mmCIF file of C-alpha atoms in Angstrom:
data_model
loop_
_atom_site.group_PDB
_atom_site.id
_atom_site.type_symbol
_atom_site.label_atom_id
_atom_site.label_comp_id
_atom_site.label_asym_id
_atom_site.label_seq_id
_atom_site.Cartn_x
_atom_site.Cartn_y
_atom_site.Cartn_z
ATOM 1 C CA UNK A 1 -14.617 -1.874 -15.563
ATOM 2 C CA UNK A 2 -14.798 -5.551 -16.131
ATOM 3 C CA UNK A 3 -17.390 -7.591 -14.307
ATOM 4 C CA UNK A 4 -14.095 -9.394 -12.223
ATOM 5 C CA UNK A 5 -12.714 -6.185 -11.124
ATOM 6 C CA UNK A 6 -15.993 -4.342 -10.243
ATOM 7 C CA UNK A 7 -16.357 -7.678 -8.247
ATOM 8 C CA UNK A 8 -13.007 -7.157 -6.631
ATOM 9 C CA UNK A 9 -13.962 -3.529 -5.900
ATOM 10 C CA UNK A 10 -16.965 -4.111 -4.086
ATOM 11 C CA UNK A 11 -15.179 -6.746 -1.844
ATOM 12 C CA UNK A 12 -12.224 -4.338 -1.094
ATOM 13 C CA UNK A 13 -14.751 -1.359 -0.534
ATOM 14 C CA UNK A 14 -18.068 -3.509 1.512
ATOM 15 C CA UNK A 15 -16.072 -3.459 4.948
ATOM 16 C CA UNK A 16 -15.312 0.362 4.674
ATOM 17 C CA UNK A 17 -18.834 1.307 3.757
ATOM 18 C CA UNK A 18 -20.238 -1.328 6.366
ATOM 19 C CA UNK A 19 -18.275 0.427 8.990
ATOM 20 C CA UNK A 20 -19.324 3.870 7.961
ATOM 21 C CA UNK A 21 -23.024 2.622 7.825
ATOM 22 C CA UNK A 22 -22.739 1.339 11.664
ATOM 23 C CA UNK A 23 -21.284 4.645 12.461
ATOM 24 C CA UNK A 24 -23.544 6.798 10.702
ATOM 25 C CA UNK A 25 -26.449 4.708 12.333
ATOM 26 C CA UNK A 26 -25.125 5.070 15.957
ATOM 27 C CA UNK A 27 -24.918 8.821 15.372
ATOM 28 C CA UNK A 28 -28.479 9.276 13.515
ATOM 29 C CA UNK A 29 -30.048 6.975 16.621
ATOM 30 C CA UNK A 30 -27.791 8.785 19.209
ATOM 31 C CA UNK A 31 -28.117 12.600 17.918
ATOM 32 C CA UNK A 32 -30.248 13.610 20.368
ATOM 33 C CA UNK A 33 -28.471 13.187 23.620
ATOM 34 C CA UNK A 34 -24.992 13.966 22.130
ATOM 35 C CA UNK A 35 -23.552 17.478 23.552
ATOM 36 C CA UNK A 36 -23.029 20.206 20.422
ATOM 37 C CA UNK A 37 -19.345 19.995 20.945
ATOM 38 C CA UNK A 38 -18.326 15.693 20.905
ATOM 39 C CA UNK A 39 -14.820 15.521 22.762
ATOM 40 C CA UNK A 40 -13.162 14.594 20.021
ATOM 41 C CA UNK A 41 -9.199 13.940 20.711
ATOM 42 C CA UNK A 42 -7.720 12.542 24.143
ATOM 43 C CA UNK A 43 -4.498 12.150 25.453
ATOM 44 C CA UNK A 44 -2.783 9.414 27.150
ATOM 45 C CA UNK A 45 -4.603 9.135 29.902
ATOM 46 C CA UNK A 46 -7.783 9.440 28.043
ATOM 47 C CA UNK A 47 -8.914 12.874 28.830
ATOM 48 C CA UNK A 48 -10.474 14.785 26.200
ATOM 49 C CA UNK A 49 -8.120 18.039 24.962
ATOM 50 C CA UNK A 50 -10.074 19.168 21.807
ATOM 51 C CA UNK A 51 -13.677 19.083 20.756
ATOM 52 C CA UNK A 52 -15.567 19.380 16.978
ATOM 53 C CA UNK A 53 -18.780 19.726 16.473
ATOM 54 C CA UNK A 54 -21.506 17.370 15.348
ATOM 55 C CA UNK A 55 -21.554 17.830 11.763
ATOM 56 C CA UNK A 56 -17.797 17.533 12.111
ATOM 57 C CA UNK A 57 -17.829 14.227 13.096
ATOM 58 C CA UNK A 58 -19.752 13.029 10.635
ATOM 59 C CA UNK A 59 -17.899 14.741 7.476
ATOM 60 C CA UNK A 60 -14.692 13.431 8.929
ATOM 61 C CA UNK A 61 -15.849 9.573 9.716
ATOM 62 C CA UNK A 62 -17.214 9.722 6.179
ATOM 63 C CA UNK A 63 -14.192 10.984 4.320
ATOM 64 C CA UNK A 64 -11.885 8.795 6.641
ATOM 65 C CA UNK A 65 -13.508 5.637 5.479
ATOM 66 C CA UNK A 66 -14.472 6.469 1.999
ATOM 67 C CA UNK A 67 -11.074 7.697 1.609
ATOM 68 C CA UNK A 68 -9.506 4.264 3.057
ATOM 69 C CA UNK A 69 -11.678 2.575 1.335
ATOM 70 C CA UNK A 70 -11.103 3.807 -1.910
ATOM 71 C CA UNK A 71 -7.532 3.503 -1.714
ATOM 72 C CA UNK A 72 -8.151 -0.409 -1.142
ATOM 73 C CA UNK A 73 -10.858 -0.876 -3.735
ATOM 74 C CA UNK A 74 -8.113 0.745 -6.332
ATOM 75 C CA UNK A 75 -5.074 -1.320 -5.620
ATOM 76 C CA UNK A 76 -7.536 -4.795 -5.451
ATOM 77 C CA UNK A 77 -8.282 -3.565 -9.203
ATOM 78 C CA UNK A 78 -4.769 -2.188 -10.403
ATOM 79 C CA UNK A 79 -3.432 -5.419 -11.082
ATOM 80 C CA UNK A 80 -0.258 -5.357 -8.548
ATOM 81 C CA UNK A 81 -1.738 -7.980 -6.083
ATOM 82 C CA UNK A 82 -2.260 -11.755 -7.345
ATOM 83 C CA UNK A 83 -2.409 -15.126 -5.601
ATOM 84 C CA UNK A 84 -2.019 -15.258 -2.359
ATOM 85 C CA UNK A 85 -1.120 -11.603 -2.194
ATOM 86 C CA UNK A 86 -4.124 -10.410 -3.303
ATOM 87 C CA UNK A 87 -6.055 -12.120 -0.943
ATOM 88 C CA UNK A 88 -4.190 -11.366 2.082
ATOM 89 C CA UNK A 89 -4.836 -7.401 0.421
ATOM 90 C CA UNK A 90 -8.014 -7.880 0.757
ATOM 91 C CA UNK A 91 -7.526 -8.966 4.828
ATOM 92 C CA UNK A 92 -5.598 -6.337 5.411
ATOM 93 C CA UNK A 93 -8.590 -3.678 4.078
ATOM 94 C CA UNK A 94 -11.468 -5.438 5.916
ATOM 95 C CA UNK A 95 -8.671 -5.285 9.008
ATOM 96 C CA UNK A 96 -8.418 -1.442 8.838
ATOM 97 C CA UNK A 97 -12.050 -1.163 8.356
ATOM 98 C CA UNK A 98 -12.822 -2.921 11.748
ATOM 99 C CA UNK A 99 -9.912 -1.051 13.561
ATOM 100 C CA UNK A 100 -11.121 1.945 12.057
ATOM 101 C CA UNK A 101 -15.237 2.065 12.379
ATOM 102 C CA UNK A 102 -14.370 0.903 16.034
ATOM 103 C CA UNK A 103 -12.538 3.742 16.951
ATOM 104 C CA UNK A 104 -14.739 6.161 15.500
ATOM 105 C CA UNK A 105 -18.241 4.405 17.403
ATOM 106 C CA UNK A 106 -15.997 4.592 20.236
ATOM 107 C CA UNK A 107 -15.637 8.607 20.501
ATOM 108 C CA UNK A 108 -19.254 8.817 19.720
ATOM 109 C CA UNK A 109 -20.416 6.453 22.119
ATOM 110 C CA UNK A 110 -18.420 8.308 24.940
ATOM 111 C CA UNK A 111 -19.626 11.198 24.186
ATOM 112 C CA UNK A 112 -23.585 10.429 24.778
ATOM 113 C CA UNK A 113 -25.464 11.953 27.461
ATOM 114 C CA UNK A 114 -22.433 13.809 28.403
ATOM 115 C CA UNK A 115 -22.837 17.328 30.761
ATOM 116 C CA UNK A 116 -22.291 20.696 28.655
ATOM 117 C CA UNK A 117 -20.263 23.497 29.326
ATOM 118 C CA UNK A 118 -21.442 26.958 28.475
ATOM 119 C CA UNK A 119 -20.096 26.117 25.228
ATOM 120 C CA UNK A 120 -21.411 23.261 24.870
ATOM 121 C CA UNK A 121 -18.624 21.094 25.022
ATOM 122 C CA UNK A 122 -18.775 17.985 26.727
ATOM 123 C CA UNK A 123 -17.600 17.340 29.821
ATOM 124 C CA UNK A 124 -16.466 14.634 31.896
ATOM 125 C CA UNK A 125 -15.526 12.748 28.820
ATOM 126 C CA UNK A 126 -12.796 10.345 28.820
ATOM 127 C CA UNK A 127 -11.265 7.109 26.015
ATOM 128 C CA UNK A 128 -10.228 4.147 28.469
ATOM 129 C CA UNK A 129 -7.655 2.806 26.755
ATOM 130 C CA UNK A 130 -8.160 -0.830 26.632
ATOM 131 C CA UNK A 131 -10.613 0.258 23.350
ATOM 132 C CA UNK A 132 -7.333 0.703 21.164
ATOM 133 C CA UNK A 133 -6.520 -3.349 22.612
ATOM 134 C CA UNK A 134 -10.016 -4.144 21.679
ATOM 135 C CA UNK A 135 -10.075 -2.205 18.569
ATOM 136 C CA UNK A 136 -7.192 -4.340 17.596
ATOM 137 C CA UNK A 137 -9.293 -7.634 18.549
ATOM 138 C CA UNK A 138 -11.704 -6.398 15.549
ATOM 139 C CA UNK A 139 -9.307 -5.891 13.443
ATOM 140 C CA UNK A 140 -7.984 -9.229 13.877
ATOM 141 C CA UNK A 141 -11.315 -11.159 13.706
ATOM 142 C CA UNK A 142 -12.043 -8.673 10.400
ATOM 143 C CA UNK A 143 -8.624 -10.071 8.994
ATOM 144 C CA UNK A 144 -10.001 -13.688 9.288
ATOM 145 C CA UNK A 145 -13.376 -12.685 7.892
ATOM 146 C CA UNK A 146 -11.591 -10.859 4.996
ATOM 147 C CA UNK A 147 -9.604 -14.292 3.799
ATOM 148 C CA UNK A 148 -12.718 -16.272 3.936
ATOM 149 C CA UNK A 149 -14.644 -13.530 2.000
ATOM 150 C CA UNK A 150 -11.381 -12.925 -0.796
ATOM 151 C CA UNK A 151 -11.862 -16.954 -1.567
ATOM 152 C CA UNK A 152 -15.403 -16.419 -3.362
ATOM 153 C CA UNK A 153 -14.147 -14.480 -6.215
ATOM 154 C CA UNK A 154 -11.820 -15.762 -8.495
ATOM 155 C CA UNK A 155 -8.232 -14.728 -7.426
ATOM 156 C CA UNK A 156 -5.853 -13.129 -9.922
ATOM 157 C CA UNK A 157 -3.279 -14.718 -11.173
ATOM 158 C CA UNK A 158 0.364 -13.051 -12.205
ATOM 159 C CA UNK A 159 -0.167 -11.952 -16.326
ATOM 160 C CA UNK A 160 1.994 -13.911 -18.466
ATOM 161 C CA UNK A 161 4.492 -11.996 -20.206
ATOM 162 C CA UNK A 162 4.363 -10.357 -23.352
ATOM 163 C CA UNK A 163 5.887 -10.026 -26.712
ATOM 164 C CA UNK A 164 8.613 -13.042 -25.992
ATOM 165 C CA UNK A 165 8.653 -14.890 -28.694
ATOM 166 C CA UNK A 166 11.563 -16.962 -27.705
ATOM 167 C CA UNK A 167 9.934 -17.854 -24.720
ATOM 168 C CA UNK A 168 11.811 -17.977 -21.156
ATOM 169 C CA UNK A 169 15.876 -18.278 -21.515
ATOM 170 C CA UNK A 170 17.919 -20.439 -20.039
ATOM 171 C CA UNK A 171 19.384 -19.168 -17.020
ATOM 172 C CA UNK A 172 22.708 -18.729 -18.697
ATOM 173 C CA UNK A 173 21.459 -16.443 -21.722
ATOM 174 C CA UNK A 174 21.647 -13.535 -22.026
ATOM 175 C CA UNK A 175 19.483 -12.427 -25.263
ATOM 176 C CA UNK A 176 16.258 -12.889 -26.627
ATOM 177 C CA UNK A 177 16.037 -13.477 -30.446
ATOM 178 C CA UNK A 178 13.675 -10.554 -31.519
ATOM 179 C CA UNK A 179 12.843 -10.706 -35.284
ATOM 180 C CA UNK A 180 13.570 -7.688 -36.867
ATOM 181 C CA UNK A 181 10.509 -4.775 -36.030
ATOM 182 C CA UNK A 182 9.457 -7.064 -33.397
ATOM 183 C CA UNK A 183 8.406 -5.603 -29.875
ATOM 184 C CA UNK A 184 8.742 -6.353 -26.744
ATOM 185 C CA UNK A 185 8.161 -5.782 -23.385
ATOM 186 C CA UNK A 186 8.037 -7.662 -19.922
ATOM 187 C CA UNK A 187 6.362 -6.909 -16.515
ATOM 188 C CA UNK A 188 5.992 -8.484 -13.150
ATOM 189 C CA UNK A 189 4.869 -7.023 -9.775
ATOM 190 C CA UNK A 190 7.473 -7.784 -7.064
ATOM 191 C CA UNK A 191 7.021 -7.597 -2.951
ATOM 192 C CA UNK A 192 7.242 -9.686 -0.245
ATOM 193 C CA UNK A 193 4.302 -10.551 2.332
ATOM 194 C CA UNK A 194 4.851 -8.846 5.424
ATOM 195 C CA UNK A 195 5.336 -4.739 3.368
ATOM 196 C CA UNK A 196 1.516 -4.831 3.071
ATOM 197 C CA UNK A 197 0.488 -5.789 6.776
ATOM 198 C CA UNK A 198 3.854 -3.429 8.058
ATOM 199 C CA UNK A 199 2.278 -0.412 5.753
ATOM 200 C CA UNK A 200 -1.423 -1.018 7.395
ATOM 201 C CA UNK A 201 -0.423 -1.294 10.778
ATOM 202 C CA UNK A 202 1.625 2.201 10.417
ATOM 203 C CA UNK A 203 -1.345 3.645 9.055
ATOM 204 C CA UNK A 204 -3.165 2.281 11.971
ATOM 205 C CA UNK A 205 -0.553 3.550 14.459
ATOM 206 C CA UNK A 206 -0.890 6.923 12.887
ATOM 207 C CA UNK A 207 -4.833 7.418 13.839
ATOM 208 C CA UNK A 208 -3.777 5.763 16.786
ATOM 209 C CA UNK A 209 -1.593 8.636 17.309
ATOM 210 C CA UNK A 210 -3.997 11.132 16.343
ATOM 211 C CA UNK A 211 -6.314 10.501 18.449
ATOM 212 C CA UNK A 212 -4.025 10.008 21.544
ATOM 213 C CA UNK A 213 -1.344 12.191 20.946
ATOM 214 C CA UNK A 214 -1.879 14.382 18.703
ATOM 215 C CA UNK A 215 -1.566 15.770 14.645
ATOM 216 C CA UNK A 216 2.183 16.153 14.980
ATOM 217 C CA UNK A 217 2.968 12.718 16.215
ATOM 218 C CA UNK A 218 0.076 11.352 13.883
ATOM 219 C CA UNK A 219 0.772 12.968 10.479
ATOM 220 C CA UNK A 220 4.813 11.201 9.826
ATOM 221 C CA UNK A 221 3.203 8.040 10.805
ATOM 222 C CA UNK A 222 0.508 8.258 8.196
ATOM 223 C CA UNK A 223 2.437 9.783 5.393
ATOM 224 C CA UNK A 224 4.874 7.029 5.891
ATOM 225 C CA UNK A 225 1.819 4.269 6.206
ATOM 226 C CA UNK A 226 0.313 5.421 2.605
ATOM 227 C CA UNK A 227 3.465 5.720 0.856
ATOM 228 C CA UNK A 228 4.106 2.011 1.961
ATOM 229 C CA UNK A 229 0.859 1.251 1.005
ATOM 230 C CA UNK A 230 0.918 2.569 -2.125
ATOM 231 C CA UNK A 231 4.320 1.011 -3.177
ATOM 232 C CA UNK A 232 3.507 -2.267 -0.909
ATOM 233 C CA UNK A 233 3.750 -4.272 -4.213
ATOM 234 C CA UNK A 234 5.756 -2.524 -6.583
ATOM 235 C CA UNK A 235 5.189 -3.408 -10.538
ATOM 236 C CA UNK A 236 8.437 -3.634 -12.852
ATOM 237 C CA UNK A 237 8.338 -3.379 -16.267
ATOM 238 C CA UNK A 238 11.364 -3.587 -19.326
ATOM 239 C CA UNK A 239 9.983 -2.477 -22.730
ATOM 240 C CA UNK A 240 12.224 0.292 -25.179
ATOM 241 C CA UNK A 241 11.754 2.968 -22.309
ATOM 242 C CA UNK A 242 14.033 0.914 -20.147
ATOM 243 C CA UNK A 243 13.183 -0.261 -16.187
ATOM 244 C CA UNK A 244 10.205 1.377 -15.054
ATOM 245 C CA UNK A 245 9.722 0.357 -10.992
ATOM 246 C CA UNK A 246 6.103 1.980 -10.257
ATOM 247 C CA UNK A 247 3.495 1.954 -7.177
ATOM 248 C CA UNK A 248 -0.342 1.594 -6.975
ATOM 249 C CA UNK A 249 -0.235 5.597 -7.255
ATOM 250 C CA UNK A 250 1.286 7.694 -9.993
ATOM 251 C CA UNK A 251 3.864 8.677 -7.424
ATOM 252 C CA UNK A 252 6.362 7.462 -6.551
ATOM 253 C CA UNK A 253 7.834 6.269 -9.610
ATOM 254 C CA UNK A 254 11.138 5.318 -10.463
ATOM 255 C CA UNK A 255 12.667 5.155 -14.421
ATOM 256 C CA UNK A 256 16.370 4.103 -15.758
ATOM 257 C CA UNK A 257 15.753 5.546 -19.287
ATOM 258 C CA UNK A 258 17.534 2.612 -21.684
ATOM 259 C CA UNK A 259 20.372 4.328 -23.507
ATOM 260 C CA UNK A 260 21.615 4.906 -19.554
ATOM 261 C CA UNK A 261 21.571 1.254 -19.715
ATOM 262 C CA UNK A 262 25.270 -0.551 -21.166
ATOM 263 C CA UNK A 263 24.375 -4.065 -19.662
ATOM 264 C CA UNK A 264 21.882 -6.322 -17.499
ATOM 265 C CA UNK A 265 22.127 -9.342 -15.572
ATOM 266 C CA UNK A 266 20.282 -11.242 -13.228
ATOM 267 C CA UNK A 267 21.307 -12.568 -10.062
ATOM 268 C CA UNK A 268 21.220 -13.230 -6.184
ATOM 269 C CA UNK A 269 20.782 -10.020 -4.090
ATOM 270 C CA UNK A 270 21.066 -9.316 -0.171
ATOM 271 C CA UNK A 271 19.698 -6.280 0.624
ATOM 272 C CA UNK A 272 20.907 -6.230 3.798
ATOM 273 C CA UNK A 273 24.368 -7.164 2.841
ATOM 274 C CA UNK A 274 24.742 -5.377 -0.212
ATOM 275 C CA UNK A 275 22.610 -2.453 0.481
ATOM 276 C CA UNK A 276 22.133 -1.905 3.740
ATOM 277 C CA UNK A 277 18.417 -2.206 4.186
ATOM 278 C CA UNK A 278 14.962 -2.740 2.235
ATOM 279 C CA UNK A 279 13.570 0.109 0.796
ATOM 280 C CA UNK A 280 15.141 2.507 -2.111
ATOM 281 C CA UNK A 281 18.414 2.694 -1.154
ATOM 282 C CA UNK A 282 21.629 4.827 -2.493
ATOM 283 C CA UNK A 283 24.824 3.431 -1.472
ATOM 284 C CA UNK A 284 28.487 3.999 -3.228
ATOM 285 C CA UNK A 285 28.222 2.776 -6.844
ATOM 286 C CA UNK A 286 24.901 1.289 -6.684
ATOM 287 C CA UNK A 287 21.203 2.514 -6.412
ATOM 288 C CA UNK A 288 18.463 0.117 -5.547
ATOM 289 C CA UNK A 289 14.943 -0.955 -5.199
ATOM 290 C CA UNK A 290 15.160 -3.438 -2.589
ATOM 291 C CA UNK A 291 11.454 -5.864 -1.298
ATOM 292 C CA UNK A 292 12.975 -8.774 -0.631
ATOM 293 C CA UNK A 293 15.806 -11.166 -0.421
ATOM 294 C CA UNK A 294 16.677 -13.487 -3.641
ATOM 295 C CA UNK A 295 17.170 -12.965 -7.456
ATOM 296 C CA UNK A 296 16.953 -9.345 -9.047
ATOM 297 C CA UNK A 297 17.939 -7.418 -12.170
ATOM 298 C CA UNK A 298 21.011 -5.205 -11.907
ATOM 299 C CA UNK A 299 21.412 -2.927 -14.709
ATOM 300 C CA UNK A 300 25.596 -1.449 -15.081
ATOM 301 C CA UNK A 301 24.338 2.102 -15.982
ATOM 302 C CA UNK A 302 26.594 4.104 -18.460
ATOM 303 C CA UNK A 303 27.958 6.424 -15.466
ATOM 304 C CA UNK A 304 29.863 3.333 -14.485
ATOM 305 C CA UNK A 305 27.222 2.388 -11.374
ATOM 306 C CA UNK A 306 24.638 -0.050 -11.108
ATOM 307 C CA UNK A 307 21.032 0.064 -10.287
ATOM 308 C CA UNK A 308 19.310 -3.573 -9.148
ATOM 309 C CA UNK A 309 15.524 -3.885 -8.569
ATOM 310 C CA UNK A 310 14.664 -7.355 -6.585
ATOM 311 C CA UNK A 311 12.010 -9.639 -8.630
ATOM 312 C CA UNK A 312 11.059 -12.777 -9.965
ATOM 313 C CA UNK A 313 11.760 -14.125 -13.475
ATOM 314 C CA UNK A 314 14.773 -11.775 -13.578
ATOM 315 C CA UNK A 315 16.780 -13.724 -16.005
ATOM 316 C CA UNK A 316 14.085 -13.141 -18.505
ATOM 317 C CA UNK A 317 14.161 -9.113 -18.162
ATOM 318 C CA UNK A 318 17.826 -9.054 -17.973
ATOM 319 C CA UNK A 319 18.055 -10.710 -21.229
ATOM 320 C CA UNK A 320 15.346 -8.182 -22.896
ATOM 321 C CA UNK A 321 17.286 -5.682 -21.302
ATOM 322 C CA UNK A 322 20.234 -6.641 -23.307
ATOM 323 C CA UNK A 323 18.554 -7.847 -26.931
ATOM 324 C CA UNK A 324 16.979 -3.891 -26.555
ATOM 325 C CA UNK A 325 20.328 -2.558 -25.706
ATOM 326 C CA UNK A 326 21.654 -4.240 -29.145
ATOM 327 C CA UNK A 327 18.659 -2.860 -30.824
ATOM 328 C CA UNK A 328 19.130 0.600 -30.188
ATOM 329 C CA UNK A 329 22.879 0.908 -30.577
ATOM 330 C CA UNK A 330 22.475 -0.860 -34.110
ATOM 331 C CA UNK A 331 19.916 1.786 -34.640
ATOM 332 C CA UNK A 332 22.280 4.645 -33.548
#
């Protein structure tokens, strides 16, 4: 790992591993006059419902926020987030960290020098609620402390693109002059600003849930929440495979193979209009990969429909779409 990303790792991870520090320290200072069963889920009320033990709560904080915070530490590195996105990234993580390590002092701290059953559960344990308000105030504040801290590293900027040797087209081409042998390939990541916040808040809601209402309620919302995150700023690349639309993970992954491909162009899409919604959507005739309003590639597949991904500099890919098309049914 370059000395920029290992830099950019340690920034995403420091407000996970912070948190789990503070909450490993309240539990090593606190372990004492904790029951052997911690009340450990409540319900809406804030009565406790379940319990787990101590060594429980520690192997769970720890895997919660390492997990998290791994998951942030790889997308600040994988190259999908630049500019301003990549900063606000970086918010977002130190914003989960806060809303996270709060919770999880929170169920410790009610749970010291609670009564034991004969089981040793705890009793007379409850979770006001006003802590998920206030664990929301943290997360705010770590938001703001998260921008500040993603200015003193240099931020990453989008890659140029590749192999081009004609340089941008006009908007009205619709080739790229390849010499013959020549390769070439193109790739930009595409999103808009609010999929990143929407995906961390669900993920948020989700151990909201869990804790409140329970794993059933809890485990949509953070399947959902990761799946956004992971695709939160999708990267699109054109090369001889054809239009490859991928995540931060290995899945999911979407690929139009080329020789599916008879034509490209770029142009103007409304999602909403046209598609019915953000997301990946399937409507008659068309498939789509829709982030955001504005220009996009649509690709008229060989099966007579059309598949459209929305993202900048789409004239360019169009037009490498079609010089590759050329190229491979001159080869055939």
């Amino acid at each position: 790992m370059n000395p920029k990303n290992a830099g950019r790792a340690a920034l995403a991870a420091l407000p996970f591993l912070l948190a789990l520090a503070v909450d490993l320290i309240l539990f090593a200072t606190r372990r004492d006059r904790l029951p052997a069963q911690l009340a450990s889920h409540f319900v809406g009320d804030g009565r406790a419902d379940d319990f787990a033990g101590r060594t429980a709560y520690v192997v769970v904080t720890t895997a919660l926020l390492v997990g998290v915070g791994a998951l942030w530490a790889l997308m600040a590195t994988g190259g999908a987030f630049h500019g301003r996105a990549y900063q606000r990234a970086i918010a977002c993580g130190y914003a989960a960290a806060g809303f996270l390590g709060y919770l999880m002092a929170v169920v410790l701290l009610v749970n010291v020098d609670a009564a034991e059953d004969a089981q040793g559960r705890a009793q007379g344990v409850s979770f006001p609620m006003w802590h998920l308000a206030a664990a929301a105030g943290v997360a705010v504040l770590a938001f703001g402390l998260g921008l500040l801290l993603a200015a003193l590293l240099p931020v990453p900027q989008e890659p140029p693109v590749d192999g081009l040797s004609a340089g941008r087209p006009s908007a009205g081409g619709e080739r790229i002059a390849l010499s013959a042998g020549e390769v070439a390939g193109w790739a930009r990541s595409a999103g808009n600003r609010w999929l990143l916040p929407v995906a961390a808040l669900t993920c948020v809601g989700g151990i909201a849930l869990l804790f409140t209402v329970g794993w059933i309620a809890a485990v949509p919302a953070l399947v959902v929440g990761a799946l956004l995150v992971s695709f939160a700023r999708p990267y699109v690349a054109v090369d001889r495979r054809g239009i490859t639309v991928s995540g931060m993970l290995p899945w999911p992954r979407v690929r139009v193979p080329l020789d599916r491909i008879e034509t490209a162009a770029s142009r103007d899409i409304s999602p909403l209009a046209e598609y019915g919604g953000w997301g990946y959507r399937i409507r008659p005739g068309r498939t789509g990969i829709m982030i955001r309003s504005g220009e996009g590639i649509v690709a008229r597949l060989a099966d007579g429909r059309d598949f459209a991904v929305t993202v900048d500099d789409s004239v360019t890919a169009a037009a490498l779409l079609n010089t590759l098309i050329d190229q491979r049914r001159t080869e055939h």
